[in-house]
Amino acid sequence: MQALDKLPNTRIRSLVQDKQGYLWFATDNNLWRFDGYKLKSYTDILSMQGQIVLKEISKLYVSENNSLWIASKLNGLFKISSNSITSFQHNASDNKSISSNTVSAILEENDNSLWIGTNNGLNHLLKNNEFKYYPFSKALNKTDDVYITSIISLSENKLLVGTMTGLFSFNTDTHEYIKIKIGRDIDKILIYTILKDKDQKIWLGTSLGLFLKEPKSQHFFEYKPKLIHFPVLTIFSSDKNIWVGSILEGLIKISKKDGNTTIFKHQPEVKDSISDNSITSLMLDRAGVLWVNSFNGGVNFIDTKALNFNLETSSDSSLFCSESSIIYGIDQEGDNTWLASEKGVTKFNEEKKQCVLYNKGVEGDVVFGQKIPLSTNLDNKSQRWVATSMGLSKINENSMLVDVSNQFYNYKNTYFSSKYDSDKILLGTDNGLFTYDTINAILNPVAVANISLNGAKFYNYYKDANNKFYFATNLGIAYFNDNKKLILSTKIQSYLPTTEITSIYTVNNEIWVGTYLHGLFHFNQQHELIKRYDESNGIPTGLSIQGILSDAFNNLWLSTDDGLIKLNIKTGLSHTFHLSDGLQNNYFIRASSHKTSDGKLYFGGRNGFNAFYPEDITINEIPPNIVLTDFSRFGKPQGAGIKKDGFLLNKPINELAELTLSHKDYVVGFEFAALGFADPSRNKYAYMMEGQDPGWTYVDADNRRISYSNLKAGKYTFRVKGSNKDGVWNEVGKSLNIVVKPASWFSWWA
């Protein structure tokens, strides 16, 4: 998000989401609130209230009453409620004050009291704002400070406390500390973080790696010590994964289902790789976005739902050995995916994450350079052929070499090859359709009923369940007639605004036609138009439909030049997925698609490919909270607690139930936000001033503000609602009652 680039310090110490949905970032000496579009610094606000200066923030925490708690390494504990701040400082002469100004951990109990971790023990903050202090020194018979790093609740009367000298339990009734053995009774171990997940498993991030205690076990054991043998600073749990942040080794994702791990590391050559390998904290927001804070790389985020699209691209944890992320063609054979790319043909084993690149000829030379592989398929004898920009090649899997003796140079592009007769394959080129005799190496043009097809560009094809071929060409839809001659469907063409056909597909003998820049068309078996899909179905007519596949749930999946569309052919409703949903890119390459026998769909593009089971792809059904982020008079922001030109807001605009205006406030404005952070630029809005506007006005994220002039004396209600990036609306939204008082010289009319 570009707005986060404005953070002046790339070192993020802590991040939380409050009850309203705002995100709060802590840098070393500053506090920021984020609504998805703008950052608001709270440094000036805090300094105006008692000259408070934050120094080395260590932790942020949101309590049940939506108070924001700020722990500092140097100047104590702070609480922000609404627009006011309370400071808690150590006072040597007051035994009811906090025991130290070095505060490092916070935990709220069920009774809304707080446990505070410092560098010399636990403090219990009671509702009367008094502290009770439980020092380690007394319990352990030592005077050295014991720096607390984390606190979790184990049971009604027991806490688990992580420190820089080990792990302890604390009994809240007896106030007794007991040291807990870890692994092989390791003495010198630093506990950085503790997590108890929904399965009641307890995870420890330590100086010696990751440790785990199962619910029925009494002991912590090292978790995958051969893989995770480095310090772990932070741990977080999502629905399907455990996320682990390390000091130097990046971000690790551990599957709860099978324990498989994926490591995300910074790679300068990969645009969307993580920005830094030192991860300081993790936070999962309410919509499933994982926020990853780093030591020197600022903020990263991952929409965990987007991981279901299984993006494969040039990264350490993915398809690095392909040498190119531009995928022109895809085929599946057993456990292997075959990919045609700029640099050659790659056989990719998804389970083992292993690749074999085929790019060398029998002479040892690089054969794919000027000759770019565009697709790859098997013939009837299980020989693998590669259609290229300069003809045809054959792969020998045993020798791992490419036979180019079948090349023919009269045709610039051979777009596809397909099984045909026992010894022949079909070749679609930019100069017609051909059969190729694989035994005798003879190329023959296919007989045509329309002579113009001799020079047509054959981009793509589809063979239905009855082995009937349909071809997408630059002259329209072609197919074989009863005499096995190619013929154009003049009937289909009579309904189309273009002859440039980019994709074709059939479902239940009905034909789906994708075009260049003119969208999608649906025909029956008699080639009569059933429907043209347009904006009313969520499919802009200006799209190029690059590929079409179906699933088992009455959906078509359309790869386009601007996203991936899921279209339900029963209801006519569609949903478009974009880059921020986990796609390789918004642009997909024509004919780079494939469906496996078990229903897995593949779509390739400029930055790798997506491979997924349609049933795994869901939209985010959580509607975002709607907030009023700003109020203005005469175009100037009006903050809470600051009197300007005789006008004062007692509370932030979002916390007001009613706003009172006078006749002098004749130009007022509101700004609003839907606090869904997966892709705020795709959030949508609607607003209405009841008593003034005739209905809702719908706007996009760039226009989430409105100004009103000369409201007449009376009562109004300003309403705003919004959606997340997936189009799920918060219909209740946010409302504000407004009373406009008349001028005193008109009051006698009342």
XYZ file of C-alpha atoms in Angstrom:
750
model
C 0.000 0.000 0.000
C 1.528 3.273 -1.108
C 0.193 5.111 1.949
C 2.400 3.005 4.217
C 5.477 4.161 2.306
C 4.997 7.482 4.094
C 5.998 5.995 7.424
C 9.188 7.926 8.292
C 10.726 4.926 10.031
C 10.862 1.486 8.431
C 11.409 -0.179 11.804
C 7.935 -1.225 13.003
C 7.923 -2.253 16.675
C 4.291 -3.337 17.051
C 0.949 -3.402 15.227
C -2.608 -3.910 16.488
C -6.165 -3.537 15.203
C -8.639 -1.759 17.478
C -12.320 -2.594 17.965
C -13.413 -0.106 15.310
C -11.088 -1.727 12.790
C -8.299 0.862 12.568
C -4.714 -0.354 12.392
C -2.157 1.169 14.766
C 1.573 1.113 14.008
C 4.320 1.837 16.505
C 7.727 2.970 15.335
C 10.495 3.726 17.826
C 9.120 7.059 19.009
C 5.849 7.542 17.162
C 2.342 6.182 16.944
C 0.294 6.021 13.741
C -3.332 5.208 12.928
C -4.167 3.790 9.487
C -7.543 3.561 7.724
C -6.326 1.906 4.521
C -5.693 5.210 2.759
C -4.088 7.688 5.141
C -1.707 7.570 8.077
C -2.456 9.812 11.027
C 0.354 10.610 13.466
C -0.594 10.805 17.129
C 2.710 12.326 18.246
C 1.429 15.908 18.063
C -1.835 15.020 19.795
C 0.023 13.318 22.649
C 2.544 16.114 23.065
C -0.256 18.666 23.375
C -1.773 16.706 26.242
C 0.744 17.051 29.036
C 3.840 17.243 26.843
C 3.956 13.431 26.630
C 6.770 12.062 24.483
C 6.870 8.389 23.534
C 10.308 6.789 23.696
C 11.186 3.374 22.289
C 7.730 1.835 22.048
C 7.931 -1.897 22.658
C 4.322 -3.093 22.496
C 0.781 -2.033 21.567
C -2.283 -3.696 23.063
C -6.053 -3.139 22.625
C -8.262 -3.929 25.612
C -11.900 -4.999 25.481
C -13.153 -1.435 26.042
C -11.135 -0.348 22.956
C -8.484 1.474 24.958
C -5.096 1.462 23.249
C -2.224 0.615 25.595
C 1.324 1.638 24.743
C 4.304 -0.007 26.417
C 7.589 1.891 26.350
C 11.090 0.716 27.134
C 12.008 4.080 28.654
C 9.011 5.997 29.944
C 6.381 3.615 31.209
C 2.848 2.769 30.184
C 0.193 4.854 28.419
C -3.516 4.443 27.723
C -5.388 6.220 24.926
C -9.188 6.306 25.230
C -11.161 8.352 22.747
C -9.044 11.470 22.425
C -7.485 11.484 25.910
C -4.322 9.878 27.245
C -3.343 8.580 30.675
C 0.276 8.049 31.690
C 1.492 5.485 34.228
C 5.008 6.176 35.517
C 7.181 4.577 38.163
C 7.337 6.594 41.358
C 9.879 5.356 43.872
C 7.912 6.886 46.746
C 4.591 5.287 45.704
C 4.365 1.506 46.107
C 1.098 1.513 44.161
C 2.745 2.850 41.005
C 4.151 0.664 38.251
C 7.418 -0.994 39.325
C 9.478 0.152 36.354
C 9.348 2.450 33.338
C 10.651 -0.390 31.184
C 7.422 -2.029 30.034
C 7.482 -4.913 27.577
C 4.324 -7.068 27.773
C 0.570 -6.645 28.390
C -2.249 -9.139 28.982
C -5.907 -8.466 29.831
C -7.715 -10.844 32.167
C -11.406 -11.774 32.042
C -12.142 -9.244 34.785
C -10.637 -6.511 32.564
C -7.643 -6.038 34.833
C -4.231 -5.990 33.153
C -1.019 -7.883 33.763
C 1.993 -5.783 32.828
C 5.425 -7.249 32.173
C 8.482 -5.137 32.994
C 12.205 -5.675 33.364
C 11.837 -6.608 37.036
C 8.633 -8.616 37.304
C 4.872 -8.667 36.868
C 2.538 -5.805 37.726
C -1.208 -6.247 38.162
C -3.119 -3.092 37.158
C -6.444 -3.013 38.953
C -9.569 -1.088 37.978
C -8.717 1.724 40.415
C -5.505 2.370 38.426
C -3.360 0.990 41.247
C -0.585 -1.536 40.649
C 0.359 -4.596 42.651
C 3.940 -5.669 42.071
C 5.233 -9.261 42.030
C 9.015 -9.187 41.640
C 11.067 -12.060 40.305
C 13.881 -11.211 42.696
C 11.835 -12.277 45.729
C 10.616 -15.495 44.141
C 13.975 -16.560 42.713
C 16.148 -15.234 45.503
C 18.148 -13.065 43.112
C 18.546 -9.352 42.610
C 19.232 -9.295 38.865
C 16.487 -7.949 36.633
C 14.374 -10.550 34.826
C 13.116 -8.965 31.602
C 9.622 -10.179 30.684
C 8.953 -10.537 26.964
C 5.490 -12.125 26.803
C 2.527 -13.240 28.904
C -0.365 -15.602 28.142
C -3.150 -17.053 30.276
C -2.959 -20.800 30.896
C -5.957 -21.193 33.179
C -8.130 -19.237 35.575
C -5.301 -18.791 38.062
C -2.138 -19.424 36.082
C -0.073 -17.344 33.660
C 2.783 -18.403 31.409
C 5.548 -15.828 31.415
C 8.383 -15.658 28.895
C 11.578 -13.874 29.915
C 15.125 -13.302 28.789
C 16.201 -15.951 31.315
C 13.681 -18.688 30.516
C 10.051 -19.708 30.888
C 7.990 -19.449 34.087
C 4.492 -20.170 35.306
C 2.894 -17.707 37.709
C 0.057 -18.573 40.082
C -2.196 -15.540 40.399
C -3.572 -16.805 43.740
C -0.336 -17.730 45.513
C 1.855 -15.304 43.489
C 4.425 -18.055 43.028
C 6.817 -18.281 40.064
C 7.970 -21.734 38.906
C 10.605 -22.213 36.219
C 9.556 -24.573 33.417
C 11.914 -26.983 31.687
C 12.246 -26.650 27.921
C 13.410 -29.380 25.590
C 16.484 -31.081 27.019
C 16.300 -28.862 30.139
C 18.114 -26.043 28.361
C 19.289 -23.458 30.875
C 20.441 -20.575 28.721
C 17.482 -19.854 26.504
C 15.722 -16.570 25.744
C 11.945 -16.655 25.321
C 10.908 -14.015 22.799
C 7.240 -14.870 22.321
C 4.480 -17.283 23.406
C 1.375 -18.317 21.443
C -1.539 -20.544 22.448
C -3.500 -21.455 19.314
C -7.144 -22.536 18.964
C -6.114 -26.193 19.308
C -4.625 -25.367 22.732
C -1.113 -25.995 21.472
C 1.505 -23.705 23.012
C 4.295 -22.416 20.790
C 7.481 -20.764 21.998
C 9.719 -18.518 19.910
C 13.170 -18.672 21.464
C 16.819 -17.866 20.896
C 17.315 -21.534 19.946
C 14.402 -21.976 17.581
C 10.756 -23.031 17.792
C 9.316 -25.157 20.612
C 5.901 -26.773 20.943
C 3.829 -28.306 23.741
C 0.874 -30.456 22.700
C -2.334 -30.173 24.801
C -1.886 -33.575 26.460
C 1.854 -33.240 26.961
C 3.652 -31.821 29.978
C 6.805 -30.931 28.058
C 8.018 -28.577 25.341
C 10.003 -30.138 22.502
C 11.990 -28.647 19.660
C 9.880 -28.265 16.519
C 11.700 -29.151 13.287
C 15.130 -28.262 14.716
C 16.901 -29.093 11.440
C 14.799 -26.540 9.585
C 14.102 -23.920 12.276
C 17.423 -23.722 14.090
C 17.536 -19.950 14.358
C 16.039 -17.366 16.749
C 12.259 -16.889 16.461
C 10.900 -13.477 17.489
C 7.181 -13.727 16.775
C 4.450 -16.331 16.122
C 0.861 -15.993 14.957
C -1.926 -18.443 14.112
C -4.390 -18.236 11.211
C -7.126 -20.712 10.270
C -4.866 -23.060 8.344
C -1.313 -22.115 9.275
C 1.135 -21.180 11.993
C 3.258 -18.192 10.973
C 6.748 -17.786 12.375
C 8.929 -14.670 12.153
C 12.675 -15.044 12.572
C 15.512 -12.631 13.277
C 17.412 -13.254 10.046
C 15.753 -16.112 8.124
C 12.504 -14.524 6.958
C 8.906 -15.687 7.436
C 7.944 -19.348 7.809
C 4.479 -20.761 7.133
C 3.656 -24.087 8.817
C 0.551 -25.938 7.642
C -1.655 -27.074 10.523
C -2.911 -29.932 8.359
C 0.330 -31.696 7.476
C 3.189 -29.628 8.920
C 4.520 -28.663 5.493
C 6.589 -25.502 5.625
C 7.095 -22.628 3.210
C 9.799 -20.025 3.743
C 9.392 -16.456 2.483
C 12.654 -14.558 2.088
C 13.699 -11.240 0.654
C 14.912 -11.531 -2.937
C 16.036 -8.300 -4.594
C 15.177 -9.629 -8.060
C 11.582 -10.521 -7.105
C 9.286 -7.489 -6.840
C 6.743 -8.987 -4.456
C 9.116 -10.822 -2.142
C 9.184 -9.931 1.540
C 11.054 -6.668 2.131
C 13.361 -7.828 4.939
C 14.379 -11.144 6.521
C 14.234 -9.809 10.090
C 10.612 -10.121 11.252
C 9.761 -8.238 14.449
C 6.020 -8.860 14.838
C 2.981 -10.447 13.174
C -0.714 -9.587 13.350
C -3.737 -11.150 11.650
C -6.562 -8.669 11.150
C -10.239 -9.583 11.301
C -10.551 -10.051 7.544
C -7.645 -12.507 7.313
C -4.826 -10.181 6.242
C -1.531 -11.095 7.890
C 0.607 -8.048 8.659
C 4.339 -8.679 8.784
C 6.513 -6.060 10.432
C 10.221 -6.088 9.791
C 13.310 -4.620 11.401
C 14.428 -2.497 8.460
C 11.931 -3.195 5.674
C 8.762 -1.581 6.964
C 5.376 -3.290 6.680
C 4.471 -6.292 4.525
C 1.070 -7.942 4.282
C -0.372 -11.166 2.938
C -4.051 -11.836 2.320
C -4.119 -15.377 3.707
C -7.206 -16.216 1.638
C -5.246 -15.379 -1.515
C -2.888 -18.290 -0.805
C -5.583 -20.679 -2.095
C -4.753 -19.600 -5.648
C -1.371 -21.356 -5.228
C 0.758 -18.885 -7.114
C 3.920 -20.333 -8.630
C 6.509 -17.799 -9.702
C 10.215 -17.020 -9.489
C 10.852 -17.263 -5.744
C 12.844 -19.501 -3.427
C 9.690 -21.221 -2.218
C 8.265 -21.661 -5.695
C 9.141 -22.165 -9.340
C 12.619 -20.638 -9.274
C 14.101 -23.251 -11.658
C 11.856 -22.289 -14.577
C 14.244 -19.373 -15.281
C 11.303 -17.426 -16.669
C 7.984 -16.437 -15.134
C 6.275 -15.783 -18.489
C 4.169 -18.908 -19.022
C 2.812 -19.374 -22.555
C 1.462 -22.906 -22.274
C 0.593 -25.505 -19.615
C 0.051 -29.263 -19.711
C -0.321 -31.870 -16.974
C 1.060 -35.415 -17.009
C 0.788 -37.483 -13.835
C 2.489 -35.643 -10.974
C 4.243 -33.243 -13.328
C 3.215 -29.908 -14.769
C 4.798 -29.008 -18.101
C 5.350 -25.318 -18.714
C 6.261 -23.586 -21.962
C 8.106 -20.359 -21.213
C 10.563 -17.935 -22.785
C 13.624 -19.889 -21.645
C 12.466 -23.380 -22.543
C 10.145 -26.123 -21.362
C 10.083 -26.954 -17.653
C 8.823 -30.151 -16.071
C 7.681 -29.110 -12.594
C 6.866 -31.564 -9.810
C 4.591 -29.566 -7.516
C 4.779 -31.999 -4.604
C 8.578 -32.079 -4.489
C 9.066 -28.518 -5.784
C 11.555 -29.887 -8.295
C 12.114 -28.743 -11.875
C 13.793 -30.076 -14.967
C 14.498 -27.552 -17.721
C 14.571 -28.771 -21.321
C 16.522 -26.309 -23.418
C 19.492 -28.171 -24.872
C 19.716 -29.754 -28.315
C 21.551 -32.893 -29.318
C 24.597 -30.749 -30.121
C 24.566 -29.325 -26.604
C 23.447 -25.924 -27.833
C 20.573 -23.838 -26.413
C 17.667 -24.483 -28.751
C 15.063 -22.188 -27.240
C 16.163 -18.599 -27.588
C 14.756 -16.960 -30.656
C 12.442 -19.976 -30.799
C 10.024 -19.413 -27.903
C 7.957 -22.406 -26.717
C 4.246 -21.506 -26.896
C 2.649 -24.811 -25.849
C 3.480 -28.443 -25.160
C 1.375 -31.599 -25.574
C 1.632 -35.378 -25.889
C 0.747 -37.246 -29.066
C -1.057 -40.603 -29.201
C 2.240 -42.401 -28.584
C 3.068 -40.328 -25.479
C 5.794 -38.379 -27.247
C 6.052 -34.800 -26.004
C 5.952 -32.077 -28.642
C 6.611 -28.372 -28.262
C 4.929 -25.794 -30.494
C 7.240 -22.792 -30.795
C 7.469 -19.419 -32.454
C 9.472 -21.121 -35.222
C 7.806 -24.489 -35.724
C 7.899 -27.755 -33.808
C 10.313 -29.570 -31.475
C 10.269 -32.920 -29.669
C 11.493 -33.646 -26.146
C 13.386 -36.805 -25.269
C 12.829 -37.258 -21.540
C 15.462 -39.979 -21.230
C 18.308 -37.946 -22.698
C 16.768 -34.653 -21.488
C 17.539 -33.210 -24.932
C 15.352 -31.416 -27.466
C 15.112 -32.700 -31.048
C 14.733 -29.755 -33.425
C 14.910 -31.790 -36.643
C 11.169 -31.308 -37.021
C 11.495 -27.530 -37.218
C 9.917 -25.796 -40.182
C 10.529 -22.146 -40.753
C 7.796 -21.115 -43.151
C 5.533 -20.247 -40.261
C 6.529 -17.704 -37.675
C 4.314 -19.032 -34.861
C 3.010 -22.502 -34.148
C 0.487 -21.811 -31.412
C -0.566 -25.325 -30.464
C -0.244 -29.027 -31.178
C -2.923 -31.630 -30.460
C -3.457 -35.362 -30.758
C -5.231 -36.225 -34.011
C -4.896 -39.564 -35.830
C -2.654 -42.377 -34.615
C 0.526 -41.013 -36.212
C -0.504 -37.412 -36.730
C -0.837 -34.273 -34.693
C -2.721 -31.082 -35.469
C -0.733 -27.841 -35.578
C -2.305 -24.393 -35.353
C -0.072 -21.721 -36.885
C -0.245 -18.103 -37.959
C -0.674 -19.329 -41.537
C -3.326 -22.021 -41.267
C -4.048 -25.415 -39.703
C -1.840 -28.411 -40.536
C -1.439 -32.079 -39.824
C 2.035 -33.357 -39.061
C 2.988 -36.989 -39.729
C 5.251 -37.809 -36.782
C 6.607 -40.967 -38.470
C 7.522 -39.523 -41.865
C 7.952 -35.873 -40.767
C 5.497 -34.657 -43.391
C 3.525 -31.432 -42.933
C 0.245 -31.046 -44.816
C -2.372 -28.276 -44.752
C -5.836 -29.300 -43.611
C -8.446 -29.200 -46.350
C -10.725 -26.174 -46.106
C -14.246 -25.394 -47.237
C -13.589 -21.652 -46.934
C -10.452 -20.803 -48.900
C -9.703 -17.837 -46.637
C -8.899 -20.284 -43.816
C -5.708 -21.307 -45.622
C -3.946 -18.243 -44.272
C -5.830 -17.794 -41.018
C -4.201 -17.556 -37.598
C -5.222 -20.526 -35.471
C -4.767 -19.298 -31.901
C -6.498 -21.911 -29.812
C -8.726 -24.956 -29.931
C -11.107 -27.025 -27.839
C -11.984 -30.702 -28.281
C -15.295 -31.617 -26.665
C -16.437 -34.910 -25.128
C -17.475 -36.132 -28.595
C -13.971 -35.431 -29.972
C -15.313 -32.555 -32.020
C -12.776 -29.793 -32.609
C -13.525 -26.073 -32.430
C -10.863 -23.554 -33.417
C -10.419 -19.920 -32.381
C -9.003 -17.952 -35.303
C -8.620 -14.368 -36.466
C -11.459 -14.982 -38.939
C -13.980 -16.410 -36.493
C -14.911 -19.889 -35.210
C -13.834 -22.815 -37.392
C -14.713 -26.511 -37.158
C -14.661 -29.676 -39.277
C -17.742 -30.346 -41.397
C -19.020 -33.821 -42.222
C -16.422 -34.099 -45.014
C -13.619 -33.305 -42.510
C -13.020 -29.975 -44.146
C -12.503 -26.785 -42.165
C -15.435 -24.430 -42.300
C -16.228 -21.089 -40.673
C -19.402 -20.706 -38.649
C -21.010 -17.821 -40.490
C -24.007 -18.061 -38.179
C -21.943 -17.483 -35.049
C -20.017 -14.754 -36.810
C -23.210 -12.917 -37.677
C -23.723 -12.239 -33.945
C -20.154 -11.155 -33.165
C -18.728 -7.613 -33.421
C -15.265 -8.994 -34.243
C -13.633 -11.896 -36.045
C -10.742 -12.060 -33.535
C -11.578 -15.105 -31.421
C -9.192 -15.719 -28.527
C -10.793 -18.700 -26.765
C -13.544 -21.267 -27.175
C -15.147 -23.845 -24.875
C -18.207 -26.096 -24.739
C -20.411 -27.149 -21.826
C -23.319 -29.550 -22.454
C -22.914 -28.986 -26.204
C -23.335 -25.228 -25.792
C -20.542 -23.031 -27.080
C -18.771 -20.255 -25.188
C -16.756 -17.823 -27.274
C -14.137 -15.439 -25.917
C -13.128 -12.519 -28.114
C -10.391 -9.928 -28.361
C -11.586 -6.705 -26.661
C -15.281 -7.601 -27.002
C -15.907 -9.980 -24.111
C -17.845 -13.232 -23.866
C -20.665 -14.776 -25.948
C -22.832 -17.849 -25.353
C -24.315 -19.934 -28.204
C -26.497 -23.028 -28.392
C -25.714 -26.169 -30.364
C -27.365 -24.651 -33.452
C -24.949 -21.683 -33.269
C -27.695 -19.304 -32.186
C -26.827 -16.589 -29.698
C -28.108 -17.215 -26.170
C -26.494 -14.270 -24.446
C -23.790 -11.659 -24.675
C -22.243 -11.010 -21.258
C -21.682 -7.405 -20.282
C -21.399 -5.046 -17.313
C -24.743 -6.243 -15.908
C -23.071 -9.619 -15.368
C -19.862 -8.052 -14.070
C -18.005 -8.648 -17.348
C -16.956 -5.449 -19.159
C -17.370 -5.673 -22.918
C -13.863 -4.314 -23.456
C -12.160 -7.391 -22.040
C -10.128 -9.917 -23.966
C -11.051 -13.440 -22.873
C -7.733 -15.302 -23.003
C -8.859 -18.721 -21.756
C -12.014 -20.562 -20.640
C -12.259 -23.566 -18.293
C -15.163 -25.072 -16.340
C -15.529 -26.608 -12.898
C -17.985 -29.080 -11.370
C -20.088 -26.338 -9.763
C -21.715 -24.682 -12.809
C -18.941 -22.108 -13.094
C -16.784 -20.967 -15.959
C -13.360 -19.525 -15.149
C -12.258 -16.870 -17.603
C -8.661 -15.692 -17.743
C -8.559 -12.189 -19.217
C -6.283 -9.247 -19.812
C -7.593 -7.724 -16.560
C -8.114 -10.433 -13.962
C -9.653 -13.878 -13.556
C -13.458 -14.118 -13.691
C -15.622 -16.769 -12.043
C -18.975 -16.888 -13.876
C -21.900 -18.984 -12.664
C -23.646 -20.130 -15.826
C -26.908 -20.846 -13.970
C -27.335 -17.473 -12.270
C -25.308 -15.304 -14.637
C -23.490 -13.777 -11.651
C -19.748 -13.294 -11.744
C -16.851 -12.292 -9.537
C -13.533 -10.928 -10.736
C -10.288 -11.776 -8.939
C -7.252 -9.530 -9.197
C -3.580 -9.406 -8.320
C -4.337 -8.621 -4.678
C -6.380 -11.854 -4.454
C -3.257 -13.915 -5.145
C -3.106 -13.941 -8.947
C 0.229 -13.998 -10.753
C -0.766 -10.771 -12.508
C -3.953 -9.150 -13.754
C -2.864 -10.076 -17.295
C -3.132 -13.708 -18.434
C -1.617 -15.071 -21.629
C -3.883 -16.348 -24.381
C -4.373 -20.154 -24.413
C -2.194 -20.584 -21.299
C -4.729 -22.675 -19.408
C -5.302 -26.310 -18.535
C -7.719 -28.480 -16.575
C -6.624 -31.790 -15.037
C -8.707 -34.937 -14.747
C -9.296 -34.275 -11.024
C -10.586 -30.742 -11.687
C -7.541 -28.631 -10.909
C -7.338 -25.467 -13.003
C -4.158 -23.852 -14.307
C -3.815 -20.353 -15.754
C -0.508 -18.834 -16.878
C 0.601 -15.268 -17.351
C 3.471 -12.807 -17.218
C 4.494 -13.621 -13.647
C 4.081 -17.369 -13.326
C 0.879 -19.358 -13.061
C -1.976 -20.079 -10.693
C -2.999 -23.664 -9.961
C -6.036 -24.278 -7.776
C -9.089 -26.361 -7.073
C -12.175 -24.168 -7.594
C -13.796 -25.358 -4.370
C -10.865 -23.829 -2.428
C -11.529 -20.346 -3.768
C -13.879 -18.337 -1.604
C -14.500 -14.639 -1.254
C -14.116 -12.783 2.004
C -17.624 -12.731 3.482
C -16.660 -10.435 6.370
C -18.081 -6.944 5.750
C -15.750 -4.125 6.774
C -16.542 -1.732 9.590
C -17.449 1.727 8.278
C -16.019 4.788 10.005
C -16.077 8.536 9.571
C -12.414 9.464 9.366
C -12.609 13.236 9.023
C -14.919 16.206 9.396
C -14.269 19.581 7.787
C -15.715 23.087 7.856
C -15.152 25.256 4.811
C -12.696 22.674 3.467
C -10.477 22.675 6.580
C -10.198 19.601 8.864
C -11.795 20.012 12.285
C -10.143 17.781 14.884
C -11.605 16.858 18.256
C -10.758 18.982 21.272
C -9.436 21.881 19.202
C -11.543 25.014 18.926
C -11.432 26.699 15.525
C -13.384 29.841 14.658
C -15.688 29.293 17.626
C -16.436 25.662 16.685
C -15.484 22.703 18.923
C -15.868 18.947 18.505
C -15.870 17.329 21.937
C -15.148 13.881 20.486
C -13.728 12.484 17.240
C -16.406 12.652 14.538
C -16.790 8.873 14.431
C -17.656 8.734 18.136
C -20.416 11.323 17.967
C -24.044 10.231 17.991
C -25.197 13.697 17.009
C -23.513 16.710 15.432
C -24.932 20.161 16.088
C -24.315 22.899 13.520
C -25.296 26.557 13.409
C -26.257 28.698 10.449
C -22.581 29.787 10.339
C -21.498 26.226 9.472
C -22.870 26.369 5.964
C -20.090 24.304 4.302
C -19.337 20.965 5.957
C -17.649 17.828 4.691
C -17.192 14.197 5.666
C -14.569 11.623 4.792
C -15.149 7.918 5.381
C -13.449 4.556 5.071
C -14.325 0.862 4.981
C -11.718 -0.764 7.198
C -11.007 -3.746 4.963
C -7.293 -3.808 4.204
C -6.812 -6.656 1.706
C -7.062 -4.122 -1.141
C -8.616 -0.796 -0.025
C -8.464 0.576 -3.571
C -11.211 -1.907 -4.529
C -13.533 -1.068 -1.639
C -16.774 0.602 -2.735
C -18.935 3.201 -0.991
C -22.389 4.762 -0.951
C -23.535 7.812 1.004
C -26.761 9.750 1.554
C -27.872 12.758 3.601
C -31.394 11.839 4.653
C -33.523 14.950 4.483
C -31.409 16.327 1.622
C -30.382 13.665 -0.910
C -33.004 11.755 -2.939
C -31.082 8.458 -2.663
C -27.732 6.729 -2.385
C -24.725 7.970 -4.324
C -22.239 5.186 -5.160
C -18.533 5.983 -5.426
C -15.175 4.228 -5.544
C -12.298 4.513 -3.095
C -10.905 7.608 -4.794
C -14.103 9.548 -4.048
C -14.860 8.606 -0.433
C -15.635 12.141 0.683
C -18.533 14.548 0.255
C -19.210 18.203 1.021
C -22.594 19.817 1.720
C -23.417 23.521 1.427
C -26.256 25.580 2.893
C -28.140 22.885 4.758
C -31.416 24.385 5.900
C -32.286 24.456 9.586
C -33.622 21.083 10.604
C -32.705 17.478 11.363
C -30.734 15.212 9.048
C -29.011 11.834 9.140
C -25.803 11.312 7.222
C -25.401 7.663 6.239
C -22.512 5.840 4.591
C -22.076 2.175 3.763
C -19.231 0.319 2.098
C -17.899 -2.973 0.796
C -14.675 -4.929 0.947
C -12.672 -5.753 -2.173
C -14.884 -8.786 -2.849
C -18.048 -6.700 -2.995
C -19.423 -7.787 0.388
C -21.313 -4.763 1.744
C -21.819 -3.525 5.260
C -25.396 -2.424 4.669
C -25.820 -1.036 8.186
C -22.796 1.176 7.727
C -22.291 4.310 9.786
C -24.836 7.017 10.541
C -24.608 10.429 12.189
C -27.565 12.519 13.281
C -27.152 16.193 12.401
C -29.055 19.128 13.805
C -28.766 22.477 12.007
C -29.971 25.271 14.247
C -31.590 28.339 12.717
C -30.123 31.797 13.038
C -31.324 33.653 16.120
C -33.310 36.134 14.026
C -35.335 33.217 12.601
C -35.906 31.456 15.903
C -39.271 33.156 16.513
C -40.649 31.107 13.620
C -40.068 27.907 15.603
